[in-house]
Every structure is written in C-alpha cells, then in structure tokens.
Coordinates of N, CA, C and O in Angstrom, one line a residue:
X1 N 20.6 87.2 64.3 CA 20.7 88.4 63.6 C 21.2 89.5 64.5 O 20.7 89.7 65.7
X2 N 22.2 90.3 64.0 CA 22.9 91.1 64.5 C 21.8 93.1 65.3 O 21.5 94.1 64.7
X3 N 21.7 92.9 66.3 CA 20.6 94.1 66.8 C 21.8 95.5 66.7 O 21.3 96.6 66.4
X4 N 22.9 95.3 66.9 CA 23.4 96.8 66.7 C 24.7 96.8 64.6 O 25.6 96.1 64.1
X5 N 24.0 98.0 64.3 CA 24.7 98.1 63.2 C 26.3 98.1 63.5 O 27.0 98.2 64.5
X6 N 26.8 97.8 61.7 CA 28.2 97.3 61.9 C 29.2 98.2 60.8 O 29.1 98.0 59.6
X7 N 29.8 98.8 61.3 CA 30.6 100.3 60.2 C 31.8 99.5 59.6 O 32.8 99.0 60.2
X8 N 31.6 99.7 58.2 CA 32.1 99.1 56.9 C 33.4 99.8 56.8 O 33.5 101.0 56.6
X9 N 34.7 98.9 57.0 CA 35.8 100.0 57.4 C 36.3 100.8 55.9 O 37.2 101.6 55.9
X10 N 35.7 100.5 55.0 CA 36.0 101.3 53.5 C 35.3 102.9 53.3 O 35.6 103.7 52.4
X11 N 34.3 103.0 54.4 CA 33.1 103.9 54.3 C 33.3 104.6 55.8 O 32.7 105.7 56.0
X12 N 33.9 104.1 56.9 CA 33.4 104.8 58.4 C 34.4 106.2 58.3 O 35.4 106.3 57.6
X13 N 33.8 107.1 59.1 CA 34.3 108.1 59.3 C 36.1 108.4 60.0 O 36.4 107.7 61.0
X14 N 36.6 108.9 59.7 CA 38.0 109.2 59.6 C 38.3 108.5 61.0 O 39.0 107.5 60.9
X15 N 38.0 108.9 62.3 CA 38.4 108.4 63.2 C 38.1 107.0 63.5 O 38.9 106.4 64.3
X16 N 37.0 106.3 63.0 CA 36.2 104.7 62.8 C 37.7 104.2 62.1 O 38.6 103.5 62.6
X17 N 37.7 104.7 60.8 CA 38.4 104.4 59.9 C 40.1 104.4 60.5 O 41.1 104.0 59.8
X18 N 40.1 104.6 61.1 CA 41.8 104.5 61.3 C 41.7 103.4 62.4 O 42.2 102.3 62.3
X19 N 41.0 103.8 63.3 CA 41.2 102.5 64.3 C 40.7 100.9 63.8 O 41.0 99.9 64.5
X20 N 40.1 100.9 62.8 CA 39.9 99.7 62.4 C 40.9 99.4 61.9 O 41.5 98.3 62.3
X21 N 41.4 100.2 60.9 CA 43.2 100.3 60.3 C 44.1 99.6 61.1 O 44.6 98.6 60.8
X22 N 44.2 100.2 62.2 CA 44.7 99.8 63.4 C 44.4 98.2 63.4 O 45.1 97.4 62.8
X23 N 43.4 97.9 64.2 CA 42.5 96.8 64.4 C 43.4 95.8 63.0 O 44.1 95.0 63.4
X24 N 43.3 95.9 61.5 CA 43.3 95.2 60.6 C 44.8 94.8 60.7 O 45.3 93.8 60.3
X25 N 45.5 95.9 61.2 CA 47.2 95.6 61.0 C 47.4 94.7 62.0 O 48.2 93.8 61.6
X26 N 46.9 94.5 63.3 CA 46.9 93.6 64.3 C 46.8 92.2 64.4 O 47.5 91.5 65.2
X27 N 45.9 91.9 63.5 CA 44.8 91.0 63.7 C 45.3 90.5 61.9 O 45.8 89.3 61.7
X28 N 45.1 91.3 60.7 CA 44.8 90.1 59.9 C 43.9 90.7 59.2 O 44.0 91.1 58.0
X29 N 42.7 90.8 60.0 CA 41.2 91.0 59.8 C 40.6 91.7 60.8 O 41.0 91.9 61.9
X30 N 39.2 92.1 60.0 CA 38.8 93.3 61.4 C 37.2 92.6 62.0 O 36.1 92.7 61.5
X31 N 37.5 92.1 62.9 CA 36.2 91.1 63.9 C 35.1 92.2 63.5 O 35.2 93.4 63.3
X32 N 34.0 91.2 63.6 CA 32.6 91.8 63.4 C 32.7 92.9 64.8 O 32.3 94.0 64.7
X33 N 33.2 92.4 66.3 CA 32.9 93.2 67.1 C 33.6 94.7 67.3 O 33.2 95.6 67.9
X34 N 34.7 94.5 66.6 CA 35.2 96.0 66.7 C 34.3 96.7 65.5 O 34.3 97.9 65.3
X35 N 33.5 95.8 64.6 CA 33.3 96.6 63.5 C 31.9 97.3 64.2 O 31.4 98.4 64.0
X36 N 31.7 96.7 64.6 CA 30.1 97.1 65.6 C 30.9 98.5 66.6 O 30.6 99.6 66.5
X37 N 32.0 98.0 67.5 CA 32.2 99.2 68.3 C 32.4 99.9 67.6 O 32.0 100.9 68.2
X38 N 32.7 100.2 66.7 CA 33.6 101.2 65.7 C 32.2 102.1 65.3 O 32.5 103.0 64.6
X39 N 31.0 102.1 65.5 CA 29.9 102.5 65.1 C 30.0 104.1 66.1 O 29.7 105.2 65.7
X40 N 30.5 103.8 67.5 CA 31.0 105.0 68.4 C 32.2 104.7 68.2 O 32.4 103.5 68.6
X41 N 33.9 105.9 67.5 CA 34.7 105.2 68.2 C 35.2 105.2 69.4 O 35.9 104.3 69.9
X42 N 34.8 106.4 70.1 CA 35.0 106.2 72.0 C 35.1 104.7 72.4 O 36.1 104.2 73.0
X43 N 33.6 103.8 71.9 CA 34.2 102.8 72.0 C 34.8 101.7 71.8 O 34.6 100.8 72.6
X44 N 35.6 101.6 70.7 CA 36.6 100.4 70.2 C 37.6 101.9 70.5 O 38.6 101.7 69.9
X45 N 37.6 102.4 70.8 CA 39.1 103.3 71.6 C 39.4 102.7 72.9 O 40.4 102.2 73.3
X46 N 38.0 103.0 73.3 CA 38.7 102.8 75.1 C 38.7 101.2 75.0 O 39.2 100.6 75.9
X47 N 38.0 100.1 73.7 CA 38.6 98.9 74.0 C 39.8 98.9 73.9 O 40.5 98.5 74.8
X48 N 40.3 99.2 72.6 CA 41.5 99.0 72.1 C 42.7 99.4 73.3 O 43.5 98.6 73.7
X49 N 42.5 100.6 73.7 CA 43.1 101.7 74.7 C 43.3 100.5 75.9 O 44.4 100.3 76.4
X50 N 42.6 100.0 76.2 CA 42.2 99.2 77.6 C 43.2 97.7 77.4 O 43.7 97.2 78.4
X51 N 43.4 97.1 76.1 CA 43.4 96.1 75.8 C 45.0 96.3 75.6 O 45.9 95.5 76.1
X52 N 45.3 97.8 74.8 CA 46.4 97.2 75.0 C 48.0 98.0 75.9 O 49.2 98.1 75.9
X53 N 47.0 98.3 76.6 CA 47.8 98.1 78.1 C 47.8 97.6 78.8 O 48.4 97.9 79.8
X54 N 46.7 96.3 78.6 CA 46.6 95.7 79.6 C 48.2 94.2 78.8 O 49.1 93.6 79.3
X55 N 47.8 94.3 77.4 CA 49.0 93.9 76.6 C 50.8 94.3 77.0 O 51.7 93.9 76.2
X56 N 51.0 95.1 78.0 CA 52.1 95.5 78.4 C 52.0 95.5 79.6 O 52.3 96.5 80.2
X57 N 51.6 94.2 80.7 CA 51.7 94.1 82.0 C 52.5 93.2 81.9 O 53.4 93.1 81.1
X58 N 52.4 92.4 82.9 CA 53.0 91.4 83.7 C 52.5 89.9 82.9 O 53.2 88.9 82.6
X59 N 51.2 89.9 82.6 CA 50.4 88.7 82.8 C 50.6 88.2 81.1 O 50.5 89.2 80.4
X60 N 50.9 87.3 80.6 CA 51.2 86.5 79.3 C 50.1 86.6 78.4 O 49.0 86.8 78.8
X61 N 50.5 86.6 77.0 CA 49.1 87.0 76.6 C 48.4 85.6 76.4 O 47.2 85.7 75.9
X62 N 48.9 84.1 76.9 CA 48.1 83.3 77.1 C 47.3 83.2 77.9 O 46.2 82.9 77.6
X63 N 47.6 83.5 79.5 CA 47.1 83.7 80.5 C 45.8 85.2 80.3 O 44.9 85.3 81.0
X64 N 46.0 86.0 79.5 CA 45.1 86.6 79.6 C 44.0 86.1 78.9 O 42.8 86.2 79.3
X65 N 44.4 85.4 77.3 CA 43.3 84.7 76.7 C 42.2 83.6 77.2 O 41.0 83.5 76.9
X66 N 43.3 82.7 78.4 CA 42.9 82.0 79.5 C 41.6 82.7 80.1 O 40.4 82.4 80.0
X67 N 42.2 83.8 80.6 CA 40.9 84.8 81.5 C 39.6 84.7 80.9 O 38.6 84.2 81.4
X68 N 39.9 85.3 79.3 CA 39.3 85.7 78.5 C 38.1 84.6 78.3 O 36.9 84.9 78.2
X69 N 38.5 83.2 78.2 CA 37.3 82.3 78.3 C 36.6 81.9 79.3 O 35.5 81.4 79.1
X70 N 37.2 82.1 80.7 CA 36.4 82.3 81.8 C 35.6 83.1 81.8 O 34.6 83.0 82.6
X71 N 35.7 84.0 80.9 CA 35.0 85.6 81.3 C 33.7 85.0 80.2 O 32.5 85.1 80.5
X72 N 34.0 84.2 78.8 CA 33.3 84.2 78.3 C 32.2 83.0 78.4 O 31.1 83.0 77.9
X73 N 32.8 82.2 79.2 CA 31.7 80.6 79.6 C 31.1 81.3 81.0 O 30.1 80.8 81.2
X74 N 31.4 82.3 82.0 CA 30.8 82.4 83.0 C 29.6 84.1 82.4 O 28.7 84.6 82.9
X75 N 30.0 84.2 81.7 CA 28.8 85.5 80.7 C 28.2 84.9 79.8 O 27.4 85.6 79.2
X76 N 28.3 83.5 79.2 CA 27.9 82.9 77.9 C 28.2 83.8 77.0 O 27.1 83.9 76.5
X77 N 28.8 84.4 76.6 CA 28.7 85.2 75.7 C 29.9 84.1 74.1 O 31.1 84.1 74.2
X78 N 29.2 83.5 73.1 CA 29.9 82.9 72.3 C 30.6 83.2 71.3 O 31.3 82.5 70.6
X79 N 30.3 84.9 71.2 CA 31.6 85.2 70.6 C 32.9 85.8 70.7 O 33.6 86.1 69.8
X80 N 33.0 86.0 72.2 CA 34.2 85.9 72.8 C 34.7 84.6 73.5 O 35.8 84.6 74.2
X81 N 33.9 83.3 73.3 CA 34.2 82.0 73.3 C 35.5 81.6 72.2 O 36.7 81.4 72.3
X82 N 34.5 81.9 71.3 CA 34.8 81.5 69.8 C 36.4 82.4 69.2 O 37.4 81.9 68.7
X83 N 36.2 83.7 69.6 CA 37.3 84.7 69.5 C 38.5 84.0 70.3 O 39.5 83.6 69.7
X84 N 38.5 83.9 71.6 CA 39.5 83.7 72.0 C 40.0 82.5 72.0 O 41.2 82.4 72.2
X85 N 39.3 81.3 71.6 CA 40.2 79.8 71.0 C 40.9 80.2 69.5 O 41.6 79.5 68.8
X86 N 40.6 81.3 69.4 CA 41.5 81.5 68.0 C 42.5 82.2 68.1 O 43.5 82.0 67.5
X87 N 42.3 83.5 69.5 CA 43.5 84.2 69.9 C 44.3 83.3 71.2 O 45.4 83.7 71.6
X88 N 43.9 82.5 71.5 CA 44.6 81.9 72.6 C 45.0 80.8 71.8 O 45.8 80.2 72.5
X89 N 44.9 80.3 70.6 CA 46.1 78.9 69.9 C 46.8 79.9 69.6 O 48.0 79.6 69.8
X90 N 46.4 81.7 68.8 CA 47.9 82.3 68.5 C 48.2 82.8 69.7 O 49.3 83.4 69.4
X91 N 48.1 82.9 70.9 CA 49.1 82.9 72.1 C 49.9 81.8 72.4 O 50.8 82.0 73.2
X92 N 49.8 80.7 71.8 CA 50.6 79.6 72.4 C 50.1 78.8 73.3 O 50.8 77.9 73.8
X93 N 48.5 79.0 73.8 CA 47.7 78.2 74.3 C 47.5 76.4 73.8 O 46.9 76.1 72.7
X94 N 48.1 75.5 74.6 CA 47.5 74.1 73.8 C 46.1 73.7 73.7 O 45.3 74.1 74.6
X95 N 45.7 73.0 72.7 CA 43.9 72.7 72.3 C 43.4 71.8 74.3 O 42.3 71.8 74.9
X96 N 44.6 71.3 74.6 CA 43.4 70.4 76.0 C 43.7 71.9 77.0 O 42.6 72.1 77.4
X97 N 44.5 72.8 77.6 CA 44.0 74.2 78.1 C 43.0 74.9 77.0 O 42.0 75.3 77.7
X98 N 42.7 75.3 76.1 CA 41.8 76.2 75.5 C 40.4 75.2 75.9 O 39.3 75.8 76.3
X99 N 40.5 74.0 75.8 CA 39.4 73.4 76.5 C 38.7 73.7 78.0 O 37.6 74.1 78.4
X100 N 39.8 73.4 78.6 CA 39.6 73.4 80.1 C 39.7 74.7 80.7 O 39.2 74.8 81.8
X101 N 40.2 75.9 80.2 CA 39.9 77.4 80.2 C 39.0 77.9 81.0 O 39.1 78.2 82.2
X102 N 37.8 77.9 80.1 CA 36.2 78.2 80.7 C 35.9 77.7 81.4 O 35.0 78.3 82.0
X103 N 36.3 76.2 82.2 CA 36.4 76.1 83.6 C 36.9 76.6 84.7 O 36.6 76.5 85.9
X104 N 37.8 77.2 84.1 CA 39.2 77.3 84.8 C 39.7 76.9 85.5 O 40.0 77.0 86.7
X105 N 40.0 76.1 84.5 CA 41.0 75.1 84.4 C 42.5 75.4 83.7 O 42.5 76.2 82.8
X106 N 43.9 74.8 84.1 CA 44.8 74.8 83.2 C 45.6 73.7 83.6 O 45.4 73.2 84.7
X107 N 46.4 73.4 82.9 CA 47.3 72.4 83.1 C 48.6 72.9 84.1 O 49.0 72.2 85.0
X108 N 49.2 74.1 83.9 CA 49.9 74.5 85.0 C 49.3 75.2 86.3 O 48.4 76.1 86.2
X109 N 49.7 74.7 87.5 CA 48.9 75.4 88.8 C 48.9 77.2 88.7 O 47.9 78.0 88.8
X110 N 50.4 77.5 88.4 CA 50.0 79.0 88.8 C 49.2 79.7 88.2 O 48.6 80.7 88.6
X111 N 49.1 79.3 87.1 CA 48.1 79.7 85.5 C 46.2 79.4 86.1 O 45.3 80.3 85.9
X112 N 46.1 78.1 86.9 CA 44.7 77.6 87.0 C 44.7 78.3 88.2 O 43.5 78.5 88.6
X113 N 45.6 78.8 89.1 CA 45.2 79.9 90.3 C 44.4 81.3 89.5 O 43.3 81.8 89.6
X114 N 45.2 81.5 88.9 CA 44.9 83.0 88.3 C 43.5 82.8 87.5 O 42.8 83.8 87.5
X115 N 43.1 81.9 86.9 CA 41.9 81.5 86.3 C 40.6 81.3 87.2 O 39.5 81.7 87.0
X116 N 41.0 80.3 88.3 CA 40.4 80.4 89.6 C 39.5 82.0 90.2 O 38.4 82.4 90.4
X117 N 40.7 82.4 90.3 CA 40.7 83.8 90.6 C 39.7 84.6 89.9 O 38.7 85.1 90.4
X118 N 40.1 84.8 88.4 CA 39.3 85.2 87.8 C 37.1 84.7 87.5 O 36.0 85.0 87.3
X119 N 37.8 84.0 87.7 CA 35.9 83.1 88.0 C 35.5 83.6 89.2 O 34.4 84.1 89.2
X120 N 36.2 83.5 90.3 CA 35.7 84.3 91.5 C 35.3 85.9 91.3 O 34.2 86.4 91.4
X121 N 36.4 86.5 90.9 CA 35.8 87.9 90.5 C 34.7 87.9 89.9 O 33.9 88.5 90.7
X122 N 34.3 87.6 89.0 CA 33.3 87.4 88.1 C 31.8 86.9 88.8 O 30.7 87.4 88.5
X123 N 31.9 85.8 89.9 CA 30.8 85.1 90.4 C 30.7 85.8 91.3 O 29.5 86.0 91.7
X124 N 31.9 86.4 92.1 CA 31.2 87.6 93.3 C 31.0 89.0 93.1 O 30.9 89.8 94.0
X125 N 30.9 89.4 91.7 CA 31.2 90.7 91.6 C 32.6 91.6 92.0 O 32.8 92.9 92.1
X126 N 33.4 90.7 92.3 CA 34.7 91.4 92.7 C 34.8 91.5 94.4 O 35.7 92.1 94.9
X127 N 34.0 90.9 95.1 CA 33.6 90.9 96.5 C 34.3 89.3 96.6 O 33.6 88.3 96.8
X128 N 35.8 89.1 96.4 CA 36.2 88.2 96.4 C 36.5 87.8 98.0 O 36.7 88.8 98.7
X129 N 36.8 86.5 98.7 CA 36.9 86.2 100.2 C 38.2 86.1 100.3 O 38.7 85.4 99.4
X130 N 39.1 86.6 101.2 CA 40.6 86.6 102.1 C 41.3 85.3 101.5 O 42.5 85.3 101.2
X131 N 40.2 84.0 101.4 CA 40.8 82.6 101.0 C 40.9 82.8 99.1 O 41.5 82.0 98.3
X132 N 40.4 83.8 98.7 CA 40.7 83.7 97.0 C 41.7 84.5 97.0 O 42.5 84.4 96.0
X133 N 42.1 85.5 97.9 CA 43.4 86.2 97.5 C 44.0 85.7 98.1 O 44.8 85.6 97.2
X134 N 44.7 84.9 99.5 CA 45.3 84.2 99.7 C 45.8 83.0 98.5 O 46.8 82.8 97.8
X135 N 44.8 82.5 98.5 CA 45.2 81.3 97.1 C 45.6 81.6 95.8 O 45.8 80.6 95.0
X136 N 45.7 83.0 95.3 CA 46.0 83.4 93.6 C 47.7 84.2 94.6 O 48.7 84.7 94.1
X137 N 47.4 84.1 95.7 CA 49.0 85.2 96.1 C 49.6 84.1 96.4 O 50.8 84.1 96.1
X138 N 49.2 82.4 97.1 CA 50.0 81.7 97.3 C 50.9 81.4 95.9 O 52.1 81.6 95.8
X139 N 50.3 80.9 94.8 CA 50.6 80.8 93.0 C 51.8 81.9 92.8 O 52.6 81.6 92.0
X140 N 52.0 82.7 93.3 CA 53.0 83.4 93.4 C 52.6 84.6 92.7 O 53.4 85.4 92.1
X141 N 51.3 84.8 92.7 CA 50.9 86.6 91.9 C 51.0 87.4 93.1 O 50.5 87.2 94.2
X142 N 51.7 88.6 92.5 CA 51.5 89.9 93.5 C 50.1 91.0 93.2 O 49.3 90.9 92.3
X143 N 50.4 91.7 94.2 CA 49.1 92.8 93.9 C 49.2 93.0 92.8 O 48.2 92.8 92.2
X144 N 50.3 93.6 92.0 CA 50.1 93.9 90.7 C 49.7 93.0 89.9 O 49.2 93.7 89.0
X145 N 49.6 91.5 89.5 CA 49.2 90.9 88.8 C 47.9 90.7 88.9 O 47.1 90.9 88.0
X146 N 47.5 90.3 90.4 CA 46.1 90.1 90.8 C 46.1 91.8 89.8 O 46.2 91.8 88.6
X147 N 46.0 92.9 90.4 CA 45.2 94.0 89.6 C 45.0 93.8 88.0 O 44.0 94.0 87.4
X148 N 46.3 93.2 87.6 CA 46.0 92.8 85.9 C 45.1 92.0 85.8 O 44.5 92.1 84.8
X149 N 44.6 90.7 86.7 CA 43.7 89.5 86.3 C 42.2 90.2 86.1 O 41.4 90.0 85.3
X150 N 42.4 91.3 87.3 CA 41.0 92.4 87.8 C 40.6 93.1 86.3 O 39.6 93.0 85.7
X151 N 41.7 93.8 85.9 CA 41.4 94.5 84.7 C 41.5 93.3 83.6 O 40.6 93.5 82.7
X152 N 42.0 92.6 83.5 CA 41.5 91.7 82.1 C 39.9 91.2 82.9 O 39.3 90.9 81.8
X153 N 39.4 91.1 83.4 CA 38.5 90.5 83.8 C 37.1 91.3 83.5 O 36.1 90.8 83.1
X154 N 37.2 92.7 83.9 CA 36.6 93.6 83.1 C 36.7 93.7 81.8 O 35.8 93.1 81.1
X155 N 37.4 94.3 81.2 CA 37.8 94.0 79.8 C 37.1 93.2 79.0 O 36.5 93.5 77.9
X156 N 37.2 92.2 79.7 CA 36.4 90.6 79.0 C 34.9 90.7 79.2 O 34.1 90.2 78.4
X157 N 34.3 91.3 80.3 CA 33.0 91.4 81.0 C 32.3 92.5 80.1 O 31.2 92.3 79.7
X158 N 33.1 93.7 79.9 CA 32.4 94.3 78.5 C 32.8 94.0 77.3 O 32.0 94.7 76.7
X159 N 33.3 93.4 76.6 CA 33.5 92.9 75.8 C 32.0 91.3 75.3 O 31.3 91.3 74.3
X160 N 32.2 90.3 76.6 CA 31.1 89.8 76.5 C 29.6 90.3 76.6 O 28.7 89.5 76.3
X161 N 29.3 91.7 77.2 CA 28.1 91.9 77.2 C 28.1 92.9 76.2 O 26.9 93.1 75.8
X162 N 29.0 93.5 75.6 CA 28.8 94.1 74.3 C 27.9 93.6 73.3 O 26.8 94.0 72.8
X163 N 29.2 92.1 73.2 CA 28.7 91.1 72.3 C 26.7 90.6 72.6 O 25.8 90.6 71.8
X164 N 26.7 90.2 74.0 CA 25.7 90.0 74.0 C 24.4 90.9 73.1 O 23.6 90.7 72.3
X165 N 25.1 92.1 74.1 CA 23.4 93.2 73.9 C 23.3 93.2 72.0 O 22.2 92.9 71.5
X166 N 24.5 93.5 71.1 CA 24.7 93.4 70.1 C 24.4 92.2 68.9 O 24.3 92.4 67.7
X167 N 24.2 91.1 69.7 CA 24.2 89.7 69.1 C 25.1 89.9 67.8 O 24.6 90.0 66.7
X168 N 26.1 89.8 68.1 CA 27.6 90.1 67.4 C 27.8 88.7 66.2 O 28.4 87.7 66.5
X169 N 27.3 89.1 64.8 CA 27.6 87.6 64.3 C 29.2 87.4 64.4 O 30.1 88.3 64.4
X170 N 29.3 85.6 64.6 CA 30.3 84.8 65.0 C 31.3 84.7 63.8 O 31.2 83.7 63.2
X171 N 32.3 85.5 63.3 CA 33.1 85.2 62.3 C 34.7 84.7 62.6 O 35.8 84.9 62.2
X172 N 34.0 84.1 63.4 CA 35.6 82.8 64.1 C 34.8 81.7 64.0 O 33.5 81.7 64.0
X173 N 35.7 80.5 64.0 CA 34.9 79.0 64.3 C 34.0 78.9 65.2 O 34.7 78.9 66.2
X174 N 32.8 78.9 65.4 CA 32.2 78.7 66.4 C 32.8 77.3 67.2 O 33.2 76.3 66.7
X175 N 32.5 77.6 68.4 CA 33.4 76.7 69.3 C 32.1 76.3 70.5 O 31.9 77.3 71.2
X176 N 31.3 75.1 70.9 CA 30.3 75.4 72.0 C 30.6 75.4 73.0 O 31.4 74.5 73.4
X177 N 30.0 76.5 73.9 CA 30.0 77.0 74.9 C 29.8 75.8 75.8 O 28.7 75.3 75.6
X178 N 31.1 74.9 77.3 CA 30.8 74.1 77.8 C 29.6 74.8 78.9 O 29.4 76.0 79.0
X179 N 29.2 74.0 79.5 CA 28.4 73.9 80.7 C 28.8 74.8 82.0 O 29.9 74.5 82.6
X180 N 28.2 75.7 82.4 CA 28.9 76.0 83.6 C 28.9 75.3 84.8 O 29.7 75.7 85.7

C-alpha cells in the first residue's frame, strides 16, 4: 500500500497539472511515480528538469536505462526495476542486457565499463578508487561522460528512494529483483 498520496492529473493544481501533461505526452501514460511527485511540483520539476538534460548528453538513452537498473537492483528499489525494463526495451535495450543490467553487466565492454562504474559509485558513495576511473576512462569515456554516468546515477538514487520511502504502486510488469 502506497504511504505517500498520488495527484489525479484531471484534478492537480495548474502547475501539477501541466507537468503531468508534459509527463503524458512523453511517455503514453503518467507512472504512479511522477503522479506521487506531482503532489509537490518542485519535485517531478527538478525530476523531470534533471532527467531531461541529462537526455541531451553524450550517454545513449540505453546506456542510461542500463544505469538506471544498477541503480535499481543495488537500492532494491522495484519500481524502478520494473520501470526501466519497459523504458530500456523502448531504448533499444535487448531482453539478455535488460537481464544482466542490475549486475552490471552488458554484452558490449564499453557499455559494462560504464555500468561497472556506475555500481561502484553507488557502493562507495561516490568515493570511487584511481583503478575505477582508470577502468571506465580505459572503455573510452571522458570526464564528461564519467560526469553524465555521476549524474544519471543520482537521478536514479532519488528516484529509487523516492519510490522506496513512498511504496510507489508498480504499474509496469513487475519484473524480480535479481540478487545482489
């Protein structure tokens, strides 16, 4: 059962209401979790805001969906599991990577560096060792990409603890969370 309320985009207040607008033109449909941020919109702003410029870097939006399940098998968080095997097949993600993801894992090296990468950020708090940025720069990412893996990696870290604190019902296929 869902602990934070969820704003009905027929009924939220003008500024709720447009960004969901937003959100619906995007997507299709408006996720339970923007409908929950949407409750402040400060925050489905500064998601959206965050999300989509991080959508105008360098990094592919499969590679970020990639991120995106690292972020969500190493937070458990399952409905950013579940979210992103739906946004990562429409990235062009194949079903044995959307698998191997949350490990971070991929079937191409430079893709499973940056994934790598990203799990380290995550497991050290960002106190990553000389040998993890050596190894995502050997893959051929520059500082600026590493900084995009950085910021998708946040991104995803509030996003999954959103979800958590919120217990965000799952209106994507639920998908189970592998083992870490």
């Amino acid at each position: 059962m869902p602990r934070l309320s969820v704003v009905d985009p027929a009924s939220a207040d003008p500024t709720a209401k447009s960004l969901l607008n937003k959100v619906e033109r995007a997507l299709g449909v408006t996720p339970n979790m923007m409908r929950a941020m949407a409750v402040s919109p400060a925050v489905l702003d500064a998601y959206l805001s965050q999300s989509g410029a991080l959508s105008k870097g360098s990094l592919s939006g499969a590679v970020r969906e990639q991120i995106a399940l690292v972020a969500a098998v190493e937070n458990s968080c399952e409905y950013c599991y579940a979210a992103h095997h739906v946004l990562g097949d429409r990235a062009g993600v194949n079903a044995d990577d959307l698998a191997a993801a949350g490990q971070g894992k991929a079937s191409d090296d430079k893709t499973q560096a940056a994934l790598r990468f990203a799990k380290a950020v995550i497991e050290t708090r960002g106190f990553v060792s000389d040998e993890d940025l050596e190894e995502v720069r050997a893959a051929g990412y520059g500082d600026g990409e590493i900084g995009e893996i950085v910021a998708n990696v946040a991104l995803n870290v509030f996003t999954n603890y959103f979800n958590s604190v919120a217990r965000t019902d799952i209106d994507f296929p639920v998908v189970a969370l592998p083992a870490k």
